[in-house]
Amino acid sequence: VKSEGPKLVPFFKATCVYFVLWLPTSSPSWFSALIKCLPIFCLWVFLLAHGINFLVAHRSASRILAGLIFSAVGDAFLIWQEQGYFIHGLLMFAITHILYSSAFGMKPLDLKAGLLMGLVSSSCYAFLYSYLSGPFTYLVAVYIALIGFMGWRAIAGMQLCNDLWTWTKLSACIGAMLFMVSDLTIAVNKFCFPVPYSRVIIMATYYAAQMLIALSAVESRDEEDFKKRS
C-alpha cells in the first residue's frame, strides 16, 4: 500500500480540485467536463506508471484501464445529460462494468455471493420500476443486472472466509459496492425523488470506487515482487 500511495497523489489533488471548484451542473461546458474527468485521467496515469509491459502481460489490469477510459467518456456524456446524453453515459458505464467483471474473472464462482447480489439487484429494480417509463424500463434493468454481476465477481474474488483474501481483492470488493451506491443514488435522484446532498454522495462514492478498483489491478505486480523477494 505504501508503494502505491505516492502514485495516487495526483488523483487526490484532482479530486480536491473538483470538490473545491464545485462547478454548477446547470451550465455544462467542456471545462466542467475536464474537471469532472480529471481524477479518472489521473487513474489512467496511475496504471500506466506500472509500465506498458505490465498492462500487456496482465489482462485484468489492461481491462480495468479500458474500463476507466470508458468511464471518463461516460462522465463527459453525463455533463450534458439534460441535453439528451444520459443514455449515452449509461451505455459507456455499462461497458465499463462488463470490462471490470471480465477483469475480476469467473473463478472462484461463489454461487452464494451471486444469489445475494441477485437479490439485492432485483430489490433495487423492483423499487425503481414504478418510477420508470419508456426505454428506461428495460435499459435500467439491463444496467442493474450488469453492475450487480460486476459486484458478484468482485465479492467472489475476495474469499474472506477462506483466508485467501488480499488487500487488492478487498479494495475491488469495496470499490464495487461503492460504485453500486453511487449509481443507485443517481437512479433514485433522477427517476424517483430528490436525494439530499445527492451530488456529494454520488461523486464521493464514485471517485472512491474507481480508485479502489484501479488499486485492485496492481495485485499481479505484488505477486511478482513477492516471488522475487522469495
PDB file of C-alpha atoms in Angstrom:
ATOM      1  CA  VAL A   1       0.000   0.000   0.000  1.00  0.00           C
ATOM      2  CA  LYS A   2       2.840   2.384   0.886  1.00  0.00           C
ATOM      3  CA  SER A   3       4.481   1.861  -2.511  1.00  0.00           C
ATOM      4  CA  GLU A   4       1.262   2.687  -4.386  1.00  0.00           C
ATOM      5  CA  GLY A   5       0.283   5.720  -2.292  1.00  0.00           C
ATOM      6  CA  PRO A   6       2.602   8.288  -3.915  1.00  0.00           C
ATOM      7  CA  LYS A   7       1.332   7.322  -7.375  1.00  0.00           C
ATOM      8  CA  LEU A   8      -2.191   8.282  -6.269  1.00  0.00           C
ATOM      9  CA  VAL A   9      -1.278  11.814  -5.138  1.00  0.00           C
ATOM     10  CA  PRO A  10      -2.339  13.381  -8.496  1.00  0.00           C
ATOM     11  CA  PHE A  11      -5.703  11.589  -8.188  1.00  0.00           C
ATOM     12  CA  PHE A  12      -6.325  13.017  -4.708  1.00  0.00           C
ATOM     13  CA  LYS A  13      -5.321  16.505  -5.855  1.00  0.00           C
ATOM     14  CA  ALA A  14      -7.615  16.309  -8.895  1.00  0.00           C
ATOM     15  CA  THR A  15     -10.491  15.106  -6.690  1.00  0.00           C
ATOM     16  CA  CYS A  16      -9.932  18.052  -4.345  1.00  0.00           C
ATOM     17  CA  VAL A  17      -9.977  20.425  -7.337  1.00  0.00           C
ATOM     18  CA  TYR A  18     -13.357  19.008  -8.386  1.00  0.00           C
ATOM     19  CA  PHE A  19     -14.915  19.485  -4.947  1.00  0.00           C
ATOM     20  CA  VAL A  20     -13.322  22.906  -4.370  1.00  0.00           C
ATOM     21  CA  LEU A  21     -14.446  24.339  -7.716  1.00  0.00           C
ATOM     22  CA  TRP A  22     -17.854  22.605  -7.488  1.00  0.00           C
ATOM     23  CA  LEU A  23     -18.868  23.871 -10.921  1.00  0.00           C
ATOM     24  CA  PRO A  24     -22.648  24.224 -11.385  1.00  0.00           C
ATOM     25  CA  THR A  25     -24.305  21.412 -13.309  1.00  0.00           C
ATOM     26  CA  SER A  26     -26.851  23.840 -14.755  1.00  0.00           C
ATOM     27  CA  SER A  27     -24.275  25.259 -17.185  1.00  0.00           C
ATOM     28  CA  PRO A  28     -22.390  22.306 -18.717  1.00  0.00           C
ATOM     29  CA  SER A  29     -19.158  23.070 -20.571  1.00  0.00           C
ATOM     30  CA  TRP A  30     -16.021  21.353 -21.782  1.00  0.00           C
ATOM     31  CA  PHE A  31     -14.182  22.883 -18.825  1.00  0.00           C
ATOM     32  CA  SER A  32     -16.592  21.324 -16.332  1.00  0.00           C
ATOM     33  CA  ALA A  33     -16.270  18.008 -18.202  1.00  0.00           C
ATOM     34  CA  LEU A  34     -12.478  18.231 -17.904  1.00  0.00           C
ATOM     35  CA  ILE A  35     -12.622  18.961 -14.170  1.00  0.00           C
ATOM     36  CA  LYS A  36     -15.026  16.073 -13.610  1.00  0.00           C
ATOM     37  CA  CYS A  37     -12.929  13.622 -15.659  1.00  0.00           C
ATOM     38  CA  LEU A  38      -9.543  14.770 -14.326  1.00  0.00           C
ATOM     39  CA  PRO A  39      -9.451  12.321 -11.360  1.00  0.00           C
ATOM     40  CA  ILE A  40     -10.169   9.445 -13.755  1.00  0.00           C
ATOM     41  CA  PHE A  41      -7.406  10.659 -16.093  1.00  0.00           C
ATOM     42  CA  CYS A  42      -5.084  10.510 -13.072  1.00  0.00           C
ATOM     43  CA  LEU A  43      -6.070   6.883 -12.512  1.00  0.00           C
ATOM     44  CA  TRP A  44      -5.085   6.172 -16.130  1.00  0.00           C
ATOM     45  CA  VAL A  45      -1.664   7.620 -15.290  1.00  0.00           C
ATOM     46  CA  PHE A  46      -1.558   5.568 -12.072  1.00  0.00           C
ATOM     47  CA  LEU A  47      -1.951   2.325 -14.032  1.00  0.00           C
ATOM     48  CA  LEU A  48       0.314   3.411 -16.884  1.00  0.00           C
ATOM     49  CA  ALA A  49       3.004   4.217 -14.306  1.00  0.00           C
ATOM     50  CA  HIS A  50       3.343   0.467 -13.713  1.00  0.00           C
ATOM     51  CA  GLY A  51       4.576   0.096 -17.278  1.00  0.00           C
ATOM     52  CA  ILE A  52       3.090  -0.808 -20.630  1.00  0.00           C
ATOM     53  CA  ASN A  53       4.657  -4.273 -20.414  1.00  0.00           C
ATOM     54  CA  PHE A  54       2.825  -4.880 -17.134  1.00  0.00           C
ATOM     55  CA  LEU A  55      -0.520  -3.913 -18.665  1.00  0.00           C
ATOM     56  CA  VAL A  56       0.084  -6.032 -21.757  1.00  0.00           C
ATOM     57  CA  ALA A  57       1.149  -9.044 -19.697  1.00  0.00           C
ATOM     58  CA  HIS A  58      -1.803  -8.833 -17.276  1.00  0.00           C
ATOM     59  CA  ARG A  59      -5.193  -8.739 -18.952  1.00  0.00           C
ATOM     60  CA  SER A  60      -7.040  -7.853 -15.755  1.00  0.00           C
ATOM     61  CA  ALA A  61      -5.029  -4.642 -15.384  1.00  0.00           C
ATOM     62  CA  SER A  62      -5.484  -3.678 -19.044  1.00  0.00           C
ATOM     63  CA  ARG A  63      -9.244  -4.305 -18.802  1.00  0.00           C
ATOM     64  CA  ILE A  64      -9.503  -2.085 -15.740  1.00  0.00           C
ATOM     65  CA  LEU A  65      -7.617   0.635 -17.644  1.00  0.00           C
ATOM     66  CA  ALA A  66     -10.072   0.207 -20.548  1.00  0.00           C
ATOM     67  CA  GLY A  67     -12.939   0.462 -18.051  1.00  0.00           C
ATOM     68  CA  LEU A  68     -11.523   3.734 -16.734  1.00  0.00           C
ATOM     69  CA  ILE A  69     -11.334   5.081 -20.283  1.00  0.00           C
ATOM     70  CA  PHE A  70     -14.997   4.281 -20.935  1.00  0.00           C
ATOM     71  CA  SER A  71     -15.847   5.763 -17.521  1.00  0.00           C
ATOM     72  CA  ALA A  72     -14.271   9.082 -18.485  1.00  0.00           C
ATOM     73  CA  VAL A  73     -16.291   9.146 -21.724  1.00  0.00           C
ATOM     74  CA  GLY A  74     -19.415   8.341 -19.697  1.00  0.00           C
ATOM     75  CA  ASP A  75     -18.641  11.158 -17.261  1.00  0.00           C
ATOM     76  CA  ALA A  76     -18.355  13.589 -20.168  1.00  0.00           C
ATOM     77  CA  PHE A  77     -21.732  12.487 -21.579  1.00  0.00           C
ATOM     78  CA  LEU A  78     -23.400  12.891 -18.186  1.00  0.00           C
ATOM     79  CA  ILE A  79     -22.270  16.517 -18.031  1.00  0.00           C
ATOM     80  CA  TRP A  80     -24.814  17.071 -20.815  1.00  0.00           C
ATOM     81  CA  GLN A  81     -27.416  14.580 -19.574  1.00  0.00           C
ATOM     82  CA  GLU A  82     -30.185  17.198 -19.557  1.00  0.00           C
ATOM     83  CA  GLN A  83     -29.444  17.765 -23.247  1.00  0.00           C
ATOM     84  CA  GLY A  84     -30.277  14.158 -24.036  1.00  0.00           C
ATOM     85  CA  TYR A  85     -26.964  12.381 -23.419  1.00  0.00           C
ATOM     86  CA  PHE A  86     -27.940  10.409 -20.311  1.00  0.00           C
ATOM     87  CA  ILE A  87     -28.444   7.177 -22.285  1.00  0.00           C
ATOM     88  CA  HIS A  88     -25.033   7.643 -23.919  1.00  0.00           C
ATOM     89  CA  GLY A  89     -23.443   7.886 -20.482  1.00  0.00           C
ATOM     90  CA  LEU A  90     -25.422   4.848 -19.327  1.00  0.00           C
ATOM     91  CA  LEU A  91     -24.051   2.853 -22.253  1.00  0.00           C
ATOM     92  CA  MET A  92     -20.445   3.865 -21.517  1.00  0.00           C
ATOM     93  CA  PHE A  93     -20.746   2.789 -17.892  1.00  0.00           C
ATOM     94  CA  ALA A  94     -22.453  -0.463 -18.915  1.00  0.00           C
ATOM     95  CA  ILE A  95     -19.358  -1.257 -20.991  1.00  0.00           C
ATOM     96  CA  THR A  96     -17.209  -0.283 -18.013  1.00  0.00           C
ATOM     97  CA  HIS A  97     -18.973  -2.831 -15.791  1.00  0.00           C
ATOM     98  CA  ILE A  98     -18.531  -5.550 -18.418  1.00  0.00           C
ATOM     99  CA  LEU A  99     -14.794  -4.787 -18.541  1.00  0.00           C
ATOM    100  CA  TYR A 100     -14.484  -4.773 -14.754  1.00  0.00           C
ATOM    101  CA  SER A 101     -16.380  -8.067 -14.495  1.00  0.00           C
ATOM    102  CA  SER A 102     -14.018  -9.576 -17.043  1.00  0.00           C
ATOM    103  CA  ALA A 103     -11.031  -8.254 -15.088  1.00  0.00           C
ATOM    104  CA  PHE A 104     -12.278  -9.816 -11.836  1.00  0.00           C
ATOM    105  CA  GLY A 105     -12.792 -13.165 -13.600  1.00  0.00           C
ATOM    106  CA  MET A 106     -15.148 -16.085 -13.058  1.00  0.00           C
ATOM    107  CA  LYS A 107     -13.058 -18.010 -10.510  1.00  0.00           C
ATOM    108  CA  PRO A 108     -13.979 -18.785  -7.826  1.00  0.00           C
ATOM    109  CA  LEU A 109     -17.637 -18.964  -8.807  1.00  0.00           C
ATOM    110  CA  ASP A 110     -19.186 -18.476  -5.317  1.00  0.00           C
ATOM    111  CA  LEU A 111     -22.862 -19.026  -6.110  1.00  0.00           C
ATOM    112  CA  LYS A 112     -23.911 -17.807  -2.655  1.00  0.00           C
ATOM    113  CA  ALA A 113     -22.455 -14.372  -3.390  1.00  0.00           C
ATOM    114  CA  GLY A 114     -24.153 -14.481  -6.796  1.00  0.00           C
ATOM    115  CA  LEU A 115     -27.509 -15.238  -5.207  1.00  0.00           C
ATOM    116  CA  LEU A 116     -27.037 -12.425  -2.695  1.00  0.00           C
ATOM    117  CA  MET A 117     -26.200  -9.908  -5.414  1.00  0.00           C
ATOM    118  CA  GLY A 118     -29.115 -11.186  -7.487  1.00  0.00           C
ATOM    119  CA  LEU A 119     -31.493 -10.476  -4.600  1.00  0.00           C
ATOM    120  CA  VAL A 120     -30.008  -7.024  -3.999  1.00  0.00           C
ATOM    121  CA  SER A 121     -30.187  -6.136  -7.695  1.00  0.00           C
ATOM    122  CA  SER A 122     -33.760  -7.426  -8.022  1.00  0.00           C
ATOM    123  CA  SER A 123     -34.812  -5.438  -4.957  1.00  0.00           C
ATOM    124  CA  CYS A 124     -33.280  -2.256  -6.372  1.00  0.00           C
ATOM    125  CA  TYR A 125     -35.035  -2.714  -9.696  1.00  0.00           C
ATOM    126  CA  ALA A 126     -38.349  -3.543  -8.002  1.00  0.00           C
ATOM    127  CA  PHE A 127     -38.058  -0.262  -6.077  1.00  0.00           C
ATOM    128  CA  LEU A 128     -37.266   1.765  -9.215  1.00  0.00           C
ATOM    129  CA  TYR A 129     -39.707   0.007 -11.560  1.00  0.00           C
ATOM    130  CA  SER A 130     -42.826   2.044 -10.780  1.00  0.00           C
ATOM    131  CA  TYR A 131     -40.923   5.269 -11.490  1.00  0.00           C
ATOM    132  CA  LEU A 132     -39.566   4.151 -14.856  1.00  0.00           C
ATOM    133  CA  SER A 133     -41.200   4.599 -18.246  1.00  0.00           C
ATOM    134  CA  GLY A 134     -40.391   4.173 -21.919  1.00  0.00           C
ATOM    135  CA  PRO A 135     -36.978   2.750 -22.836  1.00  0.00           C
ATOM    136  CA  PHE A 136     -35.668   3.303 -19.319  1.00  0.00           C
ATOM    137  CA  THR A 137     -37.862   0.435 -18.118  1.00  0.00           C
ATOM    138  CA  TYR A 138     -35.578  -2.111 -19.771  1.00  0.00           C
ATOM    139  CA  LEU A 139     -32.371  -0.049 -20.036  1.00  0.00           C
ATOM    140  CA  VAL A 140     -32.202   0.361 -16.263  1.00  0.00           C
ATOM    141  CA  ALA A 141     -32.954  -3.357 -15.825  1.00  0.00           C
ATOM    142  CA  VAL A 142     -30.020  -4.312 -18.050  1.00  0.00           C
ATOM    143  CA  TYR A 143     -27.732  -1.811 -16.334  1.00  0.00           C
ATOM    144  CA  ILE A 144     -28.635  -3.062 -12.856  1.00  0.00           C
ATOM    145  CA  ALA A 145     -28.005  -6.639 -13.996  1.00  0.00           C
ATOM    146  CA  LEU A 146     -24.552  -5.663 -15.299  1.00  0.00           C
ATOM    147  CA  ILE A 147     -23.456  -3.756 -12.214  1.00  0.00           C
ATOM    148  CA  GLY A 148     -24.886  -6.499  -9.994  1.00  0.00           C
ATOM    149  CA  PHE A 149     -22.864  -9.073 -11.933  1.00  0.00           C
ATOM    150  CA  MET A 150     -19.753  -6.925 -11.521  1.00  0.00           C
ATOM    151  CA  GLY A 151     -20.403  -6.711  -7.790  1.00  0.00           C
ATOM    152  CA  TRP A 152     -20.781 -10.501  -7.608  1.00  0.00           C
ATOM    153  CA  ARG A 153     -17.448 -11.095  -9.306  1.00  0.00           C
ATOM    154  CA  ALA A 154     -15.723  -8.608  -7.008  1.00  0.00           C
ATOM    155  CA  ILE A 155     -17.183 -10.218  -3.872  1.00  0.00           C
ATOM    156  CA  ALA A 156     -16.457 -13.745  -5.103  1.00  0.00           C
ATOM    157  CA  GLY A 157     -12.802 -12.912  -5.652  1.00  0.00           C
ATOM    158  CA  MET A 158     -12.295 -11.732  -2.086  1.00  0.00           C
ATOM    159  CA  GLN A 159     -12.640 -15.204  -0.443  1.00  0.00           C
ATOM    160  CA  LEU A 160     -12.676 -13.682   3.038  1.00  0.00           C
ATOM    161  CA  CYS A 161     -13.985 -16.852   4.652  1.00  0.00           C
ATOM    162  CA  ASN A 162     -11.207 -18.987   3.130  1.00  0.00           C
ATOM    163  CA  ASP A 163      -8.366 -16.795   4.403  1.00  0.00           C
ATOM    164  CA  LEU A 164      -7.217 -16.305   0.798  1.00  0.00           C
ATOM    165  CA  TRP A 165      -8.069 -12.615   0.536  1.00  0.00           C
ATOM    166  CA  THR A 166      -5.580  -9.855  -0.249  1.00  0.00           C
ATOM    167  CA  TRP A 167      -5.814  -6.087   0.204  1.00  0.00           C
ATOM    168  CA  THR A 168      -6.201  -5.671  -3.562  1.00  0.00           C
ATOM    169  CA  LYS A 169      -9.148  -8.087  -3.687  1.00  0.00           C
ATOM    170  CA  LEU A 170     -10.670  -6.317  -0.701  1.00  0.00           C
ATOM    171  CA  SER A 171     -10.289  -2.964  -2.487  1.00  0.00           C
ATOM    172  CA  ALA A 172     -12.036  -4.389  -5.573  1.00  0.00           C
ATOM    173  CA  CYS A 173     -14.935  -5.581  -3.424  1.00  0.00           C
ATOM    174  CA  ILE A 174     -15.347  -2.290  -1.551  1.00  0.00           C
ATOM    175  CA  GLY A 175     -14.940  -0.374  -4.813  1.00  0.00           C
ATOM    176  CA  ALA A 176     -17.699  -2.378  -6.497  1.00  0.00           C
ATOM    177  CA  MET A 177     -20.046  -1.782  -3.555  1.00  0.00           C
ATOM    178  CA  LEU A 178     -19.361   1.963  -3.586  1.00  0.00           C
ATOM    179  CA  PHE A 179     -19.975   2.047  -7.342  1.00  0.00           C
ATOM    180  CA  MET A 180     -23.383   0.464  -6.739  1.00  0.00           C
ATOM    181  CA  VAL A 181     -24.194   3.043  -4.049  1.00  0.00           C
ATOM    182  CA  SER A 182     -23.203   5.859  -6.418  1.00  0.00           C
ATOM    183  CA  ASP A 183     -25.296   4.542  -9.313  1.00  0.00           C
ATOM    184  CA  LEU A 184     -28.302   3.762  -7.132  1.00  0.00           C
ATOM    185  CA  THR A 185     -28.206   7.328  -5.808  1.00  0.00           C
ATOM    186  CA  ILE A 186     -28.144   8.620  -9.385  1.00  0.00           C
ATOM    187  CA  ALA A 187     -31.155   6.468 -10.285  1.00  0.00           C
ATOM    188  CA  VAL A 188     -33.212   7.431  -7.244  1.00  0.00           C
ATOM    189  CA  ASN A 189     -32.387  11.119  -7.661  1.00  0.00           C
ATOM    190  CA  LYS A 190     -33.188  11.111 -11.397  1.00  0.00           C
ATOM    191  CA  PHE A 191     -36.226   8.845 -11.566  1.00  0.00           C
ATOM    192  CA  CYS A 192     -37.808   8.808  -8.096  1.00  0.00           C
ATOM    193  CA  PHE A 193     -37.300  11.836  -5.852  1.00  0.00           C
ATOM    194  CA  PRO A 194     -34.585  14.351  -4.960  1.00  0.00           C
ATOM    195  CA  VAL A 195     -31.912  12.883  -2.682  1.00  0.00           C
ATOM    196  CA  PRO A 196     -30.424  15.374  -0.190  1.00  0.00           C
ATOM    197  CA  TYR A 197     -26.755  16.099  -0.976  1.00  0.00           C
ATOM    198  CA  SER A 198     -27.079  13.718  -3.927  1.00  0.00           C
ATOM    199  CA  ARG A 199     -24.177  15.178  -5.899  1.00  0.00           C
ATOM    200  CA  VAL A 200     -21.791  14.886  -2.942  1.00  0.00           C
ATOM    201  CA  ILE A 201     -22.853  11.287  -2.285  1.00  0.00           C
ATOM    202  CA  ILE A 202     -22.676  10.330  -5.968  1.00  0.00           C
ATOM    203  CA  MET A 203     -19.264  11.815  -6.693  1.00  0.00           C
ATOM    204  CA  ALA A 204     -17.573  10.904  -3.386  1.00  0.00           C
ATOM    205  CA  THR A 205     -18.576   7.246  -3.658  1.00  0.00           C
ATOM    206  CA  TYR A 206     -17.828   7.211  -7.400  1.00  0.00           C
ATOM    207  CA  TYR A 207     -14.290   8.545  -7.120  1.00  0.00           C
ATOM    208  CA  ALA A 208     -13.545   6.263  -4.158  1.00  0.00           C
ATOM    209  CA  ALA A 209     -14.905   3.280  -6.098  1.00  0.00           C
ATOM    210  CA  GLN A 210     -12.790   3.989  -9.159  1.00  0.00           C
ATOM    211  CA  MET A 211      -9.656   4.468  -7.065  1.00  0.00           C
ATOM    212  CA  LEU A 212     -10.169   1.174  -5.216  1.00  0.00           C
ATOM    213  CA  ILE A 213     -10.871  -0.740  -8.427  1.00  0.00           C
ATOM    214  CA  ALA A 214      -7.759   0.771 -10.022  1.00  0.00           C
ATOM    215  CA  LEU A 215      -5.769  -0.309  -6.954  1.00  0.00           C
ATOM    216  CA  SER A 216      -7.013  -3.870  -7.378  1.00  0.00           C
ATOM    217  CA  ALA A 217      -5.214  -4.010 -10.740  1.00  0.00           C
ATOM    218  CA  VAL A 218      -1.786  -3.961  -9.070  1.00  0.00           C
ATOM    219  CA  GLU A 219      -2.246  -7.387  -7.453  1.00  0.00           C
ATOM    220  CA  SER A 220      -0.271  -9.113 -10.199  1.00  0.00           C
ATOM    221  CA  ARG A 221       2.642  -6.738  -9.623  1.00  0.00           C
ATOM    222  CA  ASP A 222       2.524  -7.505  -5.882  1.00  0.00           C
ATOM    223  CA  GLU A 223       2.677 -11.243  -6.597  1.00  0.00           C
ATOM    224  CA  GLU A 224       5.679 -10.745  -8.882  1.00  0.00           C
ATOM    225  CA  ASP A 225       7.530  -8.692  -6.244  1.00  0.00           C
ATOM    226  CA  PHE A 226       6.810 -11.334  -3.606  1.00  0.00           C
ATOM    227  CA  LYS A 227       8.222 -14.082  -5.823  1.00  0.00           C
ATOM    228  CA  LYS A 228      11.368 -12.045  -6.461  1.00  0.00           C
ATOM    229  CA  ARG A 229      11.928 -11.494  -2.728  1.00  0.00           C
ATOM    230  CA  SER A 230      11.393 -15.210  -2.088  1.00  0.00           C
TER     231      SER A 230
END
